[in-house]
Coordinates of C-alpha atoms in Angstrom, one line a residue:
M1 CA 15.6 151.8 -197.8
D2 CA 17.8 154.4 -199.3
T3 CA 20.3 153.4 -201.9
I4 CA 23.8 154.4 -202.6
N5 CA 26.1 154.2 -205.6
K6 CA 23.1 154.2 -207.9
I7 CA 24.2 153.6 -211.5
R8 CA 22.5 152.7 -214.7
P9 CA 21.2 149.1 -215.0
A10 CA 23.8 146.6 -216.0
T11 CA 24.0 144.0 -218.7
L12 CA 24.6 140.4 -217.7
E13 CA 28.2 140.6 -218.8
E14 CA 28.7 143.9 -216.9
A15 CA 27.2 142.7 -213.7
F16 CA 30.3 140.9 -212.5
E17 CA 32.9 142.7 -214.5
L18 CA 35.7 144.3 -212.5
R19 CA 36.8 147.7 -213.5
P20 CA 40.3 148.0 -215.1
A21 CA 42.8 148.3 -212.3
Q22 CA 44.0 151.8 -213.4
N23 CA 40.5 153.3 -213.0
I24 CA 40.2 152.3 -209.3
K25 CA 41.6 154.4 -206.5
E26 CA 43.2 151.8 -204.1
I27 CA 41.6 151.6 -200.7
S28 CA 40.0 155.0 -201.2
L29 CA 38.2 155.2 -197.9
Y30 CA 41.2 154.3 -195.8
E31 CA 44.4 155.6 -197.3
S32 CA 44.6 158.4 -194.8
R33 CA 44.6 155.8 -191.9
M34 CA 47.4 153.6 -193.2
N35 CA 50.4 155.7 -192.1
N36 CA 52.5 152.8 -190.8
G37 CA 55.0 153.1 -193.7
T38 CA 53.8 149.9 -195.4
A39 CA 53.8 150.1 -199.2
H40 CA 50.4 149.7 -200.9
H41 CA 49.7 146.6 -202.9
S42 CA 49.0 147.0 -206.6
N43 CA 45.3 147.2 -207.5
Q44 CA 45.6 143.8 -209.2
D45 CA 46.4 142.3 -205.7
Y46 CA 43.0 143.3 -204.4
F47 CA 41.2 141.5 -207.2
I48 CA 43.3 138.4 -207.9
P49 CA 44.8 136.2 -205.3
G50 CA 48.5 135.7 -206.1
A51 CA 50.5 137.5 -208.7
V52 CA 49.2 137.9 -212.3
S53 CA 52.0 139.4 -214.3
T54 CA 50.6 139.9 -217.8
E55 CA 47.5 141.5 -219.3
L56 CA 46.6 138.2 -221.0
E57 CA 46.6 136.4 -217.6
Q58 CA 44.5 139.1 -216.1
D59 CA 42.0 138.9 -218.9
K60 CA 41.8 135.1 -218.4
V61 CA 40.9 135.6 -214.7
W62 CA 38.3 138.2 -215.5
Q63 CA 36.7 135.9 -218.1
E64 CA 36.6 132.9 -215.7
F65 CA 35.1 135.1 -213.0
D66 CA 32.4 136.4 -215.4
S67 CA 31.6 133.0 -216.9
S68 CA 31.0 131.4 -213.4
L69 CA 27.9 133.6 -213.0
Q70 CA 26.3 133.6 -216.4
S71 CA 23.1 131.9 -215.2
I72 CA 22.2 134.8 -212.8
E73 CA 19.5 137.1 -214.0
V74 CA 20.4 140.8 -213.9
H75 CA 17.1 142.7 -213.7
Q76 CA 16.7 145.9 -215.8
E77 CA 14.2 147.3 -213.3
N78 CA 12.2 150.4 -214.1
K79 CA 11.0 150.8 -210.6
S80 CA 13.1 152.0 -207.7
I81 CA 14.8 149.3 -205.7
E82 CA 13.5 151.0 -202.6
E83 CA 10.1 149.4 -203.2
K84 CA 9.6 146.2 -201.2
P85 CA 7.4 143.6 -202.9
Y86 CA 8.0 141.3 -200.0
E87 CA 7.1 141.5 -196.3
Y88 CA 10.1 142.8 -194.3
K89 CA 11.6 140.3 -191.9
P90 CA 14.9 140.6 -190.1
F91 CA 17.7 138.2 -191.3
I92 CA 18.4 137.4 -187.6
E93 CA 16.2 137.7 -184.6
A94 CA 17.4 136.1 -181.3
N95 CA 18.2 138.9 -178.8
T96 CA 19.2 141.4 -181.4
Q97 CA 18.1 145.0 -182.1
E98 CA 18.3 147.0 -185.3
V99 CA 20.6 150.0 -185.5
N100 CA 21.9 152.1 -188.4
L101 CA 25.4 153.4 -189.3
Y102 CA 24.7 156.8 -187.9
Q103 CA 24.0 155.3 -184.5
L104 CA 27.2 153.2 -184.6
K105 CA 29.3 156.1 -185.6
N106 CA 27.8 158.7 -183.2
D107 CA 26.3 156.8 -180.2
C108 CA 29.0 154.2 -179.5
I109 CA 32.5 154.3 -178.2
I110 CA 35.3 152.2 -179.8
P111 CA 36.8 149.4 -177.7
V112 CA 40.6 149.2 -177.3
F113 CA 43.1 146.5 -176.4
S114 CA 43.7 147.5 -172.8
K115 CA 47.4 146.8 -172.4
D116 CA 48.5 149.1 -175.2
N117 CA 45.4 151.2 -175.7
E118 CA 45.4 150.3 -179.5
K119 CA 41.9 150.7 -181.0
T120 CA 40.0 147.8 -182.6
I121 CA 38.6 148.0 -186.1
A122 CA 35.2 149.3 -185.2
H123 CA 31.9 147.8 -186.4
Q124 CA 31.2 150.7 -188.6
E125 CA 34.6 150.5 -190.2
F126 CA 34.1 146.9 -191.1
I127 CA 30.8 147.9 -192.8
D128 CA 32.4 150.8 -194.6
I129 CA 35.3 148.7 -195.9
T130 CA 32.8 146.1 -197.2
Q131 CA 30.7 148.8 -199.0
D132 CA 33.9 150.1 -200.6
C133 CA 34.7 146.6 -201.9
I134 CA 31.2 146.0 -203.2
S135 CA 31.3 149.3 -205.1
K136 CA 34.6 148.1 -206.8
V137 CA 33.6 144.5 -207.6
F138 CA 30.0 145.3 -208.6
S139 CA 30.7 148.7 -210.1
H140 CA 27.6 148.7 -212.3
Q141 CA 25.2 147.7 -209.6
S142 CA 23.2 149.6 -207.0
F143 CA 23.1 148.2 -203.5
M144 CA 21.0 148.8 -200.5
Q145 CA 22.0 150.5 -197.3
P146 CA 23.3 147.9 -194.8
E147 CA 20.8 146.2 -192.5
I148 CA 22.6 146.0 -189.1
R149 CA 21.7 144.0 -186.0
V150 CA 23.6 144.2 -182.7
S151 CA 23.4 142.5 -179.3
H152 CA 25.1 142.4 -175.9
Q153 CA 25.3 146.0 -175.1
I154 CA 28.3 147.0 -172.9
K155 CA 27.4 150.1 -170.8
G156 CA 29.7 152.7 -169.2
R157 CA 29.8 156.2 -167.9
T158 CA 32.0 159.3 -168.2
P159 CA 34.4 160.2 -165.4
D160 CA 32.4 163.2 -164.2
A161 CA 29.4 160.9 -163.4
I162 CA 31.4 158.5 -161.3
Y163 CA 29.3 159.1 -158.1
K164 CA 25.9 159.3 -159.7
N165 CA 23.3 156.6 -159.3
A166 CA 22.5 154.8 -162.6
K167 CA 18.9 156.2 -162.6
D168 CA 20.3 159.8 -162.4
L169 CA 22.7 159.6 -165.4
L170 CA 22.2 162.1 -168.2
D171 CA 22.4 160.9 -171.8
H172 CA 25.8 162.6 -172.4
E173 CA 27.2 160.8 -169.3
R174 CA 26.4 157.3 -170.6
T175 CA 28.7 155.3 -172.9
Q176 CA 28.0 152.1 -174.8
Y177 CA 29.2 149.8 -177.4
F178 CA 27.8 146.5 -178.7
E179 CA 29.8 143.3 -178.2
R180 CA 28.3 141.6 -181.2
M181 CA 27.3 142.9 -184.6
A182 CA 26.0 141.3 -187.8
F183 CA 25.1 143.1 -191.1
I184 CA 24.0 142.3 -194.6
I185 CA 24.0 144.4 -197.8
R186 CA 21.7 143.4 -200.6
I187 CA 22.5 143.8 -204.3
P188 CA 18.9 143.6 -205.6
G189 CA 19.7 143.8 -209.3
I190 CA 21.3 140.3 -209.3
T191 CA 18.7 137.7 -208.7
D192 CA 17.7 134.1 -209.5
S193 CA 14.7 131.9 -208.6
I194 CA 14.5 128.5 -206.9
N195 CA 11.2 126.7 -206.6
G196 CA 9.3 129.9 -207.1
N197 CA 11.3 131.8 -204.5
E198 CA 13.3 134.9 -205.7
L199 CA 16.8 135.1 -204.4
S200 CA 19.0 138.2 -204.3
L201 CA 22.7 138.4 -204.1
T202 CA 23.8 139.5 -200.6
V203 CA 27.0 140.3 -198.8
G204 CA 27.5 140.5 -195.1
G205 CA 29.6 139.9 -192.0
V206 CA 29.8 139.3 -188.3
R207 CA 32.0 140.9 -185.7
A208 CA 32.0 139.6 -182.1
Y209 CA 34.3 141.2 -179.5
N210 CA 33.8 138.3 -177.2
Q211 CA 36.1 136.4 -179.5
E212 CA 38.9 138.9 -179.0
N213 CA 41.2 139.2 -176.0
L214 CA 40.7 142.9 -175.3
Y215 CA 42.5 142.6 -172.0
N216 CA 45.8 142.0 -173.8
K217 CA 47.9 143.8 -176.4
K218 CA 46.7 144.4 -180.0
T219 CA 47.0 141.3 -182.1
F220 CA 45.2 139.8 -185.2
E221 CA 41.5 140.7 -185.1
K222 CA 38.8 138.2 -186.2
F223 CA 35.9 138.7 -188.6
K224 CA 33.4 136.5 -190.3
F225 CA 32.4 137.4 -193.9
F226 CA 30.2 135.9 -196.6
I227 CA 28.7 136.4 -200.0
G228 CA 25.7 134.4 -200.9
F229 CA 22.0 134.8 -201.5
Q230 CA 18.9 135.9 -199.5
N231 CA 15.5 134.3 -200.0
K232 CA 13.2 137.3 -200.5
V233 CA 10.1 135.4 -199.3
C234 CA 11.4 134.8 -195.8
C235 CA 14.7 136.9 -195.7
N236 CA 16.6 133.7 -194.9
L237 CA 20.2 133.7 -195.8
C238 CA 21.8 131.0 -198.0
V239 CA 25.5 130.6 -197.1
W240 CA 27.9 128.3 -198.9
S241 CA 31.4 127.3 -197.9
D242 CA 33.1 128.8 -201.0
G243 CA 31.5 132.2 -200.1
F244 CA 32.2 132.1 -196.4
V245 CA 35.2 132.9 -194.3
D246 CA 34.6 132.0 -190.7
D247 CA 37.9 133.1 -189.3
M248 CA 39.2 136.1 -191.2
R249 CA 42.2 137.3 -189.2
V250 CA 43.7 140.7 -190.1
S251 CA 46.0 143.2 -188.5
S252 CA 45.0 146.3 -190.6
Y253 CA 42.4 148.0 -192.7
Q254 CA 44.5 147.1 -195.8
E255 CA 44.6 143.4 -195.0
L256 CA 40.9 143.3 -194.2
Q257 CA 40.0 144.9 -197.5
S258 CA 42.3 142.6 -199.4
K259 CA 40.8 139.5 -197.9
I260 CA 37.2 140.7 -198.5
M261 CA 38.1 141.4 -202.2
N262 CA 39.5 137.9 -202.6
T263 CA 36.4 136.4 -201.1
L264 CA 34.1 138.4 -203.4
T265 CA 36.1 137.5 -206.6
E266 CA 36.6 133.8 -205.8
Y267 CA 32.9 133.2 -205.0
N268 CA 31.2 130.9 -207.6
A269 CA 27.6 132.0 -207.6
Q270 CA 26.6 129.7 -210.5
Q271 CA 27.7 126.6 -208.6
H272 CA 26.1 127.7 -205.4
L273 CA 22.7 128.3 -207.2
L274 CA 23.0 125.0 -209.0
E275 CA 23.5 123.0 -205.8
M276 CA 20.6 124.7 -204.1
K277 CA 18.3 124.2 -207.1
E278 CA 19.0 120.4 -206.9
F279 CA 17.4 120.4 -203.4
S280 CA 14.0 121.0 -205.0
D281 CA 14.3 117.7 -207.0
H282 CA 14.6 115.5 -203.9
Y283 CA 11.8 114.7 -201.5
L284 CA 11.4 113.2 -198.0
T285 CA 8.3 111.3 -197.1
E286 CA 6.5 112.1 -193.9
H287 CA 8.1 109.0 -192.4
Q288 CA 11.6 110.0 -193.5
F289 CA 11.1 113.5 -192.2
A290 CA 10.0 112.2 -188.8
Q291 CA 13.0 109.8 -188.8
L292 CA 15.3 112.7 -189.6
L293 CA 14.0 114.9 -186.8
G294 CA 14.1 111.9 -184.3
R295 CA 17.8 111.3 -185.2
T296 CA 18.7 115.0 -184.9
R297 CA 17.3 114.9 -181.4
L298 CA 19.3 111.8 -180.5
Y299 CA 22.4 113.5 -181.9
Q300 CA 22.4 116.0 -179.1
H301 CA 22.9 113.3 -176.5
I302 CA 25.4 111.0 -178.3
S303 CA 28.9 111.0 -176.9
K304 CA 31.8 112.5 -178.9
T305 CA 33.4 109.0 -179.0
E306 CA 30.3 107.4 -180.3
K307 CA 29.9 110.1 -183.0
Q308 CA 33.4 109.4 -184.2
R309 CA 32.9 105.6 -184.1
L310 CA 29.7 105.9 -186.2
N311 CA 31.3 108.7 -188.4
I312 CA 28.3 111.0 -187.9
P313 CA 28.8 114.4 -189.5
Q314 CA 28.4 117.6 -187.4
L315 CA 25.0 119.1 -186.7
T316 CA 25.1 122.4 -184.7
F317 CA 21.3 123.0 -184.3
N318 CA 19.9 122.8 -180.7
D319 CA 16.7 121.3 -179.4
S320 CA 14.8 124.6 -179.4
Q321 CA 15.6 125.1 -183.1
L322 CA 14.6 121.5 -183.9
N323 CA 11.3 122.2 -182.2
T324 CA 10.8 125.2 -184.5
I325 CA 11.5 123.0 -187.6
A326 CA 9.0 120.4 -186.5
K327 CA 6.3 123.1 -185.9
D328 CA 7.0 124.8 -189.2
Y329 CA 6.8 121.5 -191.1
Y330 CA 3.1 121.8 -190.4
E331 CA 2.5 125.5 -190.1
D332 CA 5.0 127.5 -192.2
E333 CA 3.1 129.3 -195.0
S334 CA 5.9 129.0 -197.6
F335 CA 7.8 125.8 -196.7
C336 CA 5.4 123.4 -195.0
K337 CA 4.7 119.8 -196.1
A338 CA 2.5 119.0 -199.1
D339 CA -0.9 117.5 -198.5
N340 CA 0.5 114.0 -198.8
G341 CA 3.2 114.7 -196.1
E342 CA 6.1 114.9 -198.6
I343 CA 8.5 117.9 -198.4
N344 CA 11.3 118.7 -200.8
L345 CA 14.8 119.4 -199.5
W346 CA 14.6 123.1 -200.6
N347 CA 11.8 123.5 -198.2
V348 CA 13.6 121.6 -195.5
Y349 CA 16.7 123.7 -196.0
N350 CA 14.6 126.9 -195.5
L351 CA 13.0 125.4 -192.4
F352 CA 16.6 125.0 -191.0
T353 CA 17.7 128.5 -192.0
Q354 CA 14.4 130.0 -190.6
A355 CA 15.1 128.2 -187.2
N356 CA 18.6 129.6 -187.3
K357 CA 17.3 133.1 -186.9
S358 CA 17.1 132.4 -183.1
S359 CA 20.9 131.9 -183.0
Y360 CA 23.2 134.4 -181.3
I361 CA 25.2 136.6 -183.7
D362 CA 28.5 134.9 -183.1
T363 CA 27.1 131.4 -184.1
F364 CA 24.6 132.6 -186.7
L365 CA 26.7 132.3 -189.9
D366 CA 28.4 129.0 -188.8
R367 CA 25.0 127.4 -188.3
N368 CA 23.7 128.8 -191.6
L369 CA 26.6 127.1 -193.4
N370 CA 25.9 123.9 -191.3
A371 CA 22.3 123.9 -192.6
F372 CA 23.5 123.9 -196.2
D373 CA 26.1 121.1 -195.5
F374 CA 23.5 119.1 -193.6
I375 CA 20.8 119.2 -196.4
K376 CA 23.5 118.5 -199.0
G377 CA 24.4 115.4 -197.0
I378 CA 20.8 114.3 -196.8
Q379 CA 20.4 114.7 -200.5
Q380 CA 23.5 112.5 -201.1
A381 CA 22.0 110.0 -198.5
L382 CA 18.8 109.8 -200.6
N383 CA 21.1 108.9 -203.6
G384 CA 22.8 106.2 -201.5
N385 CA 26.2 107.8 -201.1
S386 CA 26.7 109.8 -197.9
D387 CA 27.8 109.5 -194.2
Y388 CA 24.5 111.2 -193.5
H389 CA 22.5 108.0 -194.0
W390 CA 22.6 107.6 -190.1
F391 CA 20.0 110.4 -189.9
L392 CA 17.6 108.5 -192.2
S393 CA 18.2 105.0 -191.0

């Protein structure tokens, strides 16, 4: 892939260092669009939630942000990050197709709220805003071009083709947009390793117009956004609650950028990695894994009342995905069981995130987070302290 914002390799301390506020042009990509008379926030507002009034307080926040990520390795790579040492696999499959930014910007119309004809924040604008935020927070890092997956194509035609049969339409007479879009942007210079798997820092988001009421007047628009890691072996995403916002409601470009910046700066990568590394220290026997899968199948058919009575935590994976997990327990090259039937929780976690690739875009990130919470609960159950003991009993 092509790269953008390519800068010299960073030191560990520089990797998560924010630029001084006075050196950053605020909302540089979108100033021209914000003509509603609203005053701009200060630069500090985009990096620190809440008011930070003194330079000493700002320095304290910068130090806390840097220190939370000291365990992450920042590679001083001599080779181009365009090289791919791992087999390429899409981060989501299901019914999606891959597109690029050029196609979104030039081949797709932009939906509007029908009652007032106000435009939505388009898919490509969401991606552009995210890239702008990454370039500010990780100013010393190179990052990859976004990988974009779309689904649920909405077709239309131009007025001059109103009487034509569909098969007779010319290319310029067709219109389209995609109801659902997911993207990720990799930051390959910031990596760590778990159980022999290299993980790369990754940022991404989801936009699903089916969760908007486009038949009404313009109101708050909904986005999903995350910062986490991607397992390079399988391209599975690792999403954690502190780096995920599942209902980011905004009314403007400015508000969207502000909330993305807050999520990026508040994310504790060190803690996220530590909790995932602990998975590899816990094992399920073949009997326990079979018990786990059996219980997950029963879960699909238990009434809501019974789940509440037994205090069973939520599991959002469906039967088809559980079938995939059972199959991969025996057949997956990277995460299958050991010869004695045992499997560590890191591998189980990756079996779940691998099965999640069959999810539709609008449920993809939610299920990815549920996979982490579920395996974390199983880990606690093995230690004798968790509501998840039902799945192993």
